[in-house]
Amino acid sequence: THVQIPSCLEVRHVSDRAAVARLEVELDLGEAEAIVLFKEGKADLLLIDEKLGRLVAIREGVHIAGLLGLAVDAKRQGKISSVRELVRRLESEAGFRVASPVKAEAFRLAGE
């Protein structure tokens, strides 16, 4: 099926397939490609939530953030009104899953 990519996003392809293959020993293809693309594109931040992916990214020198951390920052900056509501929608509409203690900490940090 064809997916319509929003105009604010850019599709990029990995050049260093050997680096991807090296990381695929530990990670799934998407995470491996994301880490390599970060390094190839000289990005500032990689949004990654899966625990093993985060550990490997840090080991590879990649600056990371998780979705809930970004949500807390967005709430503090007044860009969203509720982290709790965002998480509810992500869970119900996008299949987002995160451990209850992690959610509780994000809600606490957001003052919710």
Coordinates of N, CA, C and O in Angstrom, one line a residue:
T1 N 0.8 -1.2 0.0 CA 0.0 0.0 0.0 C 0.9 1.2 0.0 O 1.9 1.3 0.6
H2 N 0.4 2.3 -0.6 CA 1.1 3.5 -0.7 C 0.7 4.4 0.5 O -0.5 4.6 0.7
V3 N 1.7 5.0 1.2 CA 1.5 5.8 2.3 C 1.8 7.3 1.9 O 2.9 7.5 1.3
Q4 N 0.9 8.2 2.1 CA 1.1 9.6 1.8 C 2.0 10.2 2.9 O 1.6 10.2 4.1
I5 N 3.1 10.7 2.5 CA 4.1 11.3 3.5 C 3.7 12.8 3.6 O 3.7 13.5 2.6
P6 N 3.5 13.3 4.8 CA 3.2 14.7 5.0 C 4.4 15.5 4.4 O 5.6 15.1 4.5
S7 N 4.1 16.7 3.9 CA 5.1 17.6 3.3 C 6.2 18.0 4.3 O 7.3 18.4 3.8
C8 N 5.9 18.0 5.6 CA 6.9 18.4 6.5 C 8.0 17.4 6.8 O 9.0 17.6 7.5
L9 N 7.8 16.2 6.2 CA 8.7 15.1 6.4 C 9.5 14.8 5.1 O 9.0 15.1 4.0
E10 N 10.8 14.4 5.3 CA 11.6 14.1 4.2 C 12.0 12.6 4.3 O 12.4 12.2 5.3
V11 N 11.9 11.9 3.2 CA 12.3 10.5 3.1 C 13.8 10.4 2.7 O 14.2 11.1 1.7
R12 N 14.6 9.7 3.5 CA 16.0 9.6 3.2 C 16.3 8.1 3.2 O 15.7 7.3 4.0
H13 N 17.3 7.7 2.4 CA 17.7 6.3 2.4 C 19.2 6.2 2.9 O 20.0 7.1 2.7
V14 N 19.4 5.1 3.6 CA 20.7 4.9 4.2 C 21.7 4.6 3.1 O 21.5 3.8 2.2
S15 N 22.9 5.2 3.2 CA 24.0 4.9 2.3 C 24.9 3.7 2.8 O 25.3 2.9 2.0
D16 N 25.2 3.7 4.1 CA 26.1 2.8 4.7 C 25.4 1.5 5.1 O 25.0 1.3 6.3
R17 N 25.1 0.6 4.1 CA 24.4 -0.6 4.4 C 25.2 -1.6 5.3 O 24.6 -2.3 6.1
A18 N 26.5 -1.5 5.3 CA 27.4 -2.3 6.2 C 27.1 -1.9 7.6 O 27.1 -2.8 8.5
A19 N 27.0 -0.6 7.9 CA 26.7 -0.2 9.3 C 25.4 -0.7 9.7 O 25.2 -1.0 10.9
V20 N 24.4 -0.6 8.8 CA 23.1 -1.1 9.2 C 23.1 -2.6 9.5 O 22.6 -3.1 10.5
A21 N 23.8 -3.4 8.7 CA 24.0 -4.8 8.9 C 24.6 -5.1 10.3 O 24.2 -6.0 11.0
R22 N 25.7 -4.3 10.6 CA 26.3 -4.5 11.9 C 25.4 -4.3 13.1 O 25.4 -5.0 14.0
L23 N 24.5 -3.3 13.0 CA 23.6 -3.0 14.0 C 22.4 -3.9 14.1 O 21.8 -4.2 15.1
E24 N 22.1 -4.5 12.9 CA 21.0 -5.5 12.8 C 21.2 -6.7 13.6 O 20.3 -7.5 13.9
V25 N 22.5 -7.0 14.0 CA 22.8 -8.1 14.9 C 22.1 -7.9 16.2 O 21.6 -8.9 16.9
E26 N 21.9 -6.7 16.6 CA 21.3 -6.3 17.9 C 19.9 -5.8 17.8 O 19.1 -5.9 18.7
L27 N 19.6 -5.1 16.7 CA 18.3 -4.3 16.6 C 17.5 -4.8 15.4 O 18.0 -5.4 14.5
D28 N 16.3 -4.3 15.3 CA 15.5 -4.5 14.1 C 16.0 -3.5 13.0 O 16.7 -2.6 13.3
L29 N 15.5 -3.8 11.8 CA 16.0 -3.0 10.7 C 15.7 -1.5 10.8 O 16.5 -0.6 10.6
G30 N 14.5 -1.2 11.3 CA 14.1 0.3 11.4 C 15.0 1.0 12.4 O 15.4 2.1 12.1
E31 N 15.3 0.4 13.5 CA 16.1 1.1 14.5 C 17.5 1.2 14.0 O 18.2 2.2 14.2
A32 N 18.1 0.1 13.4 CA 19.4 0.2 12.8 C 19.5 1.3 11.8 O 20.5 2.1 11.8
E33 N 18.6 1.4 10.9 CA 18.6 2.4 9.9 C 18.5 3.8 10.5 O 19.1 4.7 10.0
A34 N 17.6 3.9 11.5 CA 17.5 5.2 12.1 C 18.8 5.7 12.7 O 19.2 6.9 12.6
I35 N 19.5 4.8 13.4 CA 20.8 5.2 14.0 C 21.8 5.6 12.9 O 22.5 6.6 13.0
V36 N 21.9 4.8 11.9 CA 22.8 5.1 10.8 C 22.4 6.4 10.1 O 23.3 7.2 9.8
L37 N 21.2 6.6 9.8 CA 20.7 7.8 9.2 C 21.0 9.1 10.0 O 21.4 10.1 9.5
F38 N 20.9 8.9 11.3 CA 21.2 10.0 12.2 C 22.7 10.4 12.0 O 23.0 11.6 11.9
K39 N 23.5 9.4 12.0 CA 25.0 9.7 11.8 C 25.3 10.2 10.4 O 26.2 11.1 10.3
E40 N 24.7 9.7 9.4 CA 24.9 10.2 8.1 C 24.4 11.6 7.8 O 25.0 12.4 7.1
G41 N 23.3 11.9 8.5 CA 22.6 13.2 8.2 C 23.1 14.3 9.2 O 22.6 15.4 9.1
K42 N 23.9 14.0 10.1 CA 24.4 14.9 11.1 C 23.2 15.6 11.8 O 23.1 16.8 12.0
A43 N 22.2 14.8 12.2 CA 21.0 15.2 12.9 C 21.4 15.7 14.3 O 22.4 15.3 14.8
D44 N 20.5 16.4 14.9 CA 20.7 16.9 16.3 C 20.1 15.9 17.3 O 20.6 15.8 18.4
L45 N 19.1 15.1 17.0 CA 18.4 14.3 18.0 C 17.7 13.2 17.2 O 17.1 13.4 16.2
L46 N 17.7 12.0 17.8 CA 17.0 10.8 17.3 C 15.9 10.5 18.3 O 16.1 10.3 19.5
L47 N 14.7 10.4 17.8 CA 13.5 10.1 18.6 C 13.4 8.5 18.6 O 13.2 7.9 17.5
I48 N 13.7 7.9 19.7 CA 13.7 6.5 19.9 C 13.2 6.1 21.3 O 13.7 6.7 22.2
D49 N 12.3 5.2 21.3 CA 11.7 4.8 22.6 C 12.1 3.4 23.1 O 12.1 3.2 24.3
E50 N 12.4 2.5 22.2 CA 12.6 1.1 22.6 C 13.9 1.0 23.4 O 14.9 1.6 23.0
K51 N 13.9 0.3 24.5 CA 15.1 0.3 25.5 C 16.4 -0.1 24.8 O 17.4 0.6 25.0
L52 N 16.4 -1.2 24.2 CA 17.6 -1.7 23.5 C 18.1 -0.7 22.5 O 19.3 -0.4 22.4
G53 N 17.2 -0.2 21.7 CA 17.5 0.8 20.7 C 18.2 2.0 21.3 O 19.2 2.5 20.7
R54 N 17.6 2.4 22.4 CA 18.2 3.6 23.1 C 19.6 3.3 23.5 O 20.5 4.2 23.4
L55 N 19.8 2.1 24.1 CA 21.2 1.8 24.6 C 22.2 1.7 23.5 O 23.3 2.2 23.6
V56 N 21.8 1.1 22.4 CA 22.7 1.0 21.3 C 23.0 2.4 20.7 O 24.1 2.7 20.3
A57 N 22.0 3.2 20.6 CA 22.1 4.6 20.0 C 23.1 5.4 20.9 O 24.0 6.0 20.3
I58 N 23.0 5.3 22.2 CA 23.9 6.0 23.1 C 25.3 5.5 22.9 O 26.3 6.3 22.8
R59 N 25.5 4.2 22.8 CA 26.8 3.6 22.6 C 27.4 4.1 21.3 O 28.6 4.3 21.2
E60 N 26.5 4.3 20.3 CA 27.0 4.8 19.0 C 27.2 6.3 18.9 O 27.5 6.8 17.9
G61 N 27.0 7.0 20.0 CA 27.3 8.4 20.1 C 26.1 9.2 19.6 O 26.3 10.4 19.2
V62 N 24.9 8.7 19.5 CA 23.7 9.4 19.0 C 23.0 10.1 20.2 O 22.8 9.5 21.2
H63 N 22.6 11.3 20.0 CA 21.8 12.0 21.0 C 20.4 11.6 20.8 O 19.8 11.7 19.7
I64 N 19.8 11.1 21.9 CA 18.4 10.6 21.8 C 17.4 11.3 22.7 O 17.8 12.0 23.6
A65 N 16.2 11.1 22.3 CA 15.0 11.6 23.2 C 13.9 10.6 23.0 O 13.8 9.9 21.9
G66 N 13.1 10.4 24.0 CA 11.9 9.6 23.9 C 10.7 10.5 23.7 O 10.7 11.7 24.0
L67 N 9.7 9.9 23.2 CA 8.4 10.6 22.9 C 7.8 11.3 24.1 O 7.4 12.4 24.1
L68 N 7.8 10.5 25.2 CA 7.3 11.1 26.4 C 8.1 12.3 26.9 O 7.5 13.3 27.4
G69 N 9.4 12.2 26.8 CA 10.2 13.4 27.2 C 9.9 14.6 26.4 O 9.9 15.7 26.9
L70 N 9.8 14.4 25.1 CA 9.4 15.5 24.2 C 8.0 16.0 24.5 O 7.8 17.3 24.5
A71 N 7.1 15.1 24.9 CA 5.8 15.6 25.3 C 5.8 16.5 26.5 O 5.1 17.5 26.6
V72 N 6.6 16.0 27.5 CA 6.7 16.8 28.7 C 7.3 18.2 28.4 O 6.8 19.2 28.9
D73 N 8.3 18.3 27.6 CA 8.9 19.5 27.2 C 7.9 20.4 26.4 O 7.8 21.6 26.7
A74 N 7.1 19.8 25.6 CA 6.1 20.5 24.8 C 5.0 21.1 25.8 O 4.6 22.2 25.6
K75 N 4.7 20.4 26.8 CA 3.7 20.9 27.8 C 4.3 22.1 28.5 O 3.7 23.1 28.7
R76 N 5.6 21.9 29.0 CA 6.2 23.0 29.7 C 6.3 24.3 28.8 O 6.3 25.4 29.4
Q77 N 6.4 24.1 27.5 CA 6.6 25.2 26.6 C 5.2 25.8 26.1 O 5.1 26.7 25.3
G78 N 4.1 25.1 26.6 CA 2.8 25.6 26.2 C 2.4 25.1 24.8 O 1.4 25.6 24.3
K79 N 3.1 24.2 24.3 CA 2.7 23.7 22.9 C 1.6 22.7 22.9 O 1.0 22.5 21.9
I80 N 1.5 22.0 24.0 CA 0.3 21.0 24.2 C -0.3 21.3 25.5 O 0.4 21.8 26.4
S81 N -1.5 20.9 25.7 CA -2.2 21.2 27.0 C -2.1 20.0 27.9 O -2.2 20.2 29.2
S82 N -1.9 18.8 27.4 CA -2.0 17.6 28.3 C -1.1 16.5 27.8 O -1.4 16.0 26.7
V83 N -0.1 16.1 28.5 CA 0.6 14.9 28.2 C -0.3 13.7 28.3 O -0.2 12.8 27.5
R84 N -1.1 13.6 29.4 CA -2.0 12.5 29.6 C -2.9 12.3 28.4 O -3.1 11.2 27.9
E85 N -3.5 13.3 27.9 CA -4.4 13.2 26.7 C -3.6 12.8 25.5 O -4.1 12.0 24.7
L86 N -2.4 13.3 25.3 CA -1.6 12.9 24.1 C -1.3 11.4 24.2 O -1.4 10.7 23.2
V87 N -0.9 10.9 25.4 CA -0.6 9.5 25.5 C -1.8 8.7 25.3 O -1.8 7.6 24.6
R88 N -3.0 9.1 25.8 CA -4.2 8.4 25.6 C -4.5 8.2 24.1 O -4.8 7.2 23.6
R89 N -4.3 9.3 23.3 CA -4.6 9.3 21.9 C -3.5 8.4 21.2 O -3.9 7.7 20.3
L90 N -2.3 8.5 21.6 CA -1.2 7.7 21.0 C -1.5 6.2 21.2 O -1.3 5.4 20.3
E91 N -2.0 5.9 22.4 CA -2.3 4.5 22.7 C -3.5 4.0 21.9 O -3.5 2.9 21.4
S92 N -4.5 4.8 21.8 CA -5.8 4.4 21.2 C -5.7 4.5 19.7 O -6.3 3.6 19.0
E93 N -5.0 5.4 19.1 CA -5.0 5.7 17.7 C -3.8 5.2 17.0 O -3.8 4.9 15.8
A94 N -2.6 5.0 17.7 CA -1.4 4.7 17.0 C -0.7 3.4 17.6 O 0.4 3.1 17.1
G95 N -1.4 2.8 18.5 CA -0.8 1.6 19.1 C 0.5 1.8 19.9 O 1.2 0.9 20.2
F96 N 0.7 3.0 20.4 CA 1.8 3.4 21.3 C 1.7 2.6 22.6 O 0.6 2.5 23.2
R97 N 2.8 2.0 23.0 CA 2.8 1.3 24.3 C 4.0 1.7 25.1 O 5.1 1.9 24.5
V98 N 3.8 2.0 26.3 CA 4.9 2.3 27.2 C 4.5 1.8 28.6 O 3.3 1.8 29.0
A99 N 5.5 1.5 29.4 CA 5.3 0.9 30.7 C 4.6 2.0 31.6 O 4.9 3.2 31.6
S100 N 3.8 1.5 32.5 CA 3.0 2.3 33.4 C 3.9 3.2 34.3 O 3.6 4.4 34.4
P101 N 5.0 2.7 34.8 CA 5.9 3.6 35.6 C 6.5 4.7 34.8 O 6.7 5.8 35.3
V102 N 6.8 4.5 33.6 CA 7.3 5.5 32.7 C 6.3 6.6 32.4 O 6.5 7.8 32.5
K103 N 5.0 6.1 32.2 CA 3.9 7.1 32.0 C 3.7 7.9 33.2 O 3.6 9.1 33.2
A104 N 3.7 7.2 34.4 CA 3.4 7.9 35.7 C 4.5 9.0 35.9 O 4.2 10.1 36.3
E105 N 5.8 8.7 35.6 CA 6.8 9.7 35.8 C 6.7 10.9 34.8 O 6.8 12.0 35.2
A106 N 6.3 10.6 33.6 CA 6.0 11.7 32.6 C 4.9 12.5 33.1 O 5.0 13.8 33.0
F107 N 3.8 11.9 33.6 CA 2.7 12.7 34.0 C 3.1 13.6 35.2 O 2.7 14.7 35.4
R108 N 3.9 13.0 36.1 CA 4.4 13.7 37.3 C 5.2 14.9 36.9 O 5.0 16.1 37.3
L109 N 6.1 14.7 35.9 CA 7.0 15.8 35.4 C 6.2 16.9 34.7 O 6.6 18.0 34.8
A110 N 5.1 16.5 34.1 CA 4.2 17.4 33.4 C 3.2 18.1 34.4 O 2.5 19.0 33.9
G111 N 3.2 17.7 35.7 CA 2.3 18.3 36.6 C 0.9 17.8 36.5 O -0.1 18.5 36.8
E112 N 0.8 16.6 36.0 CA -0.6 16.0 35.8 C -0.7 14.8 36.7 O -1.6 14.0 36.6

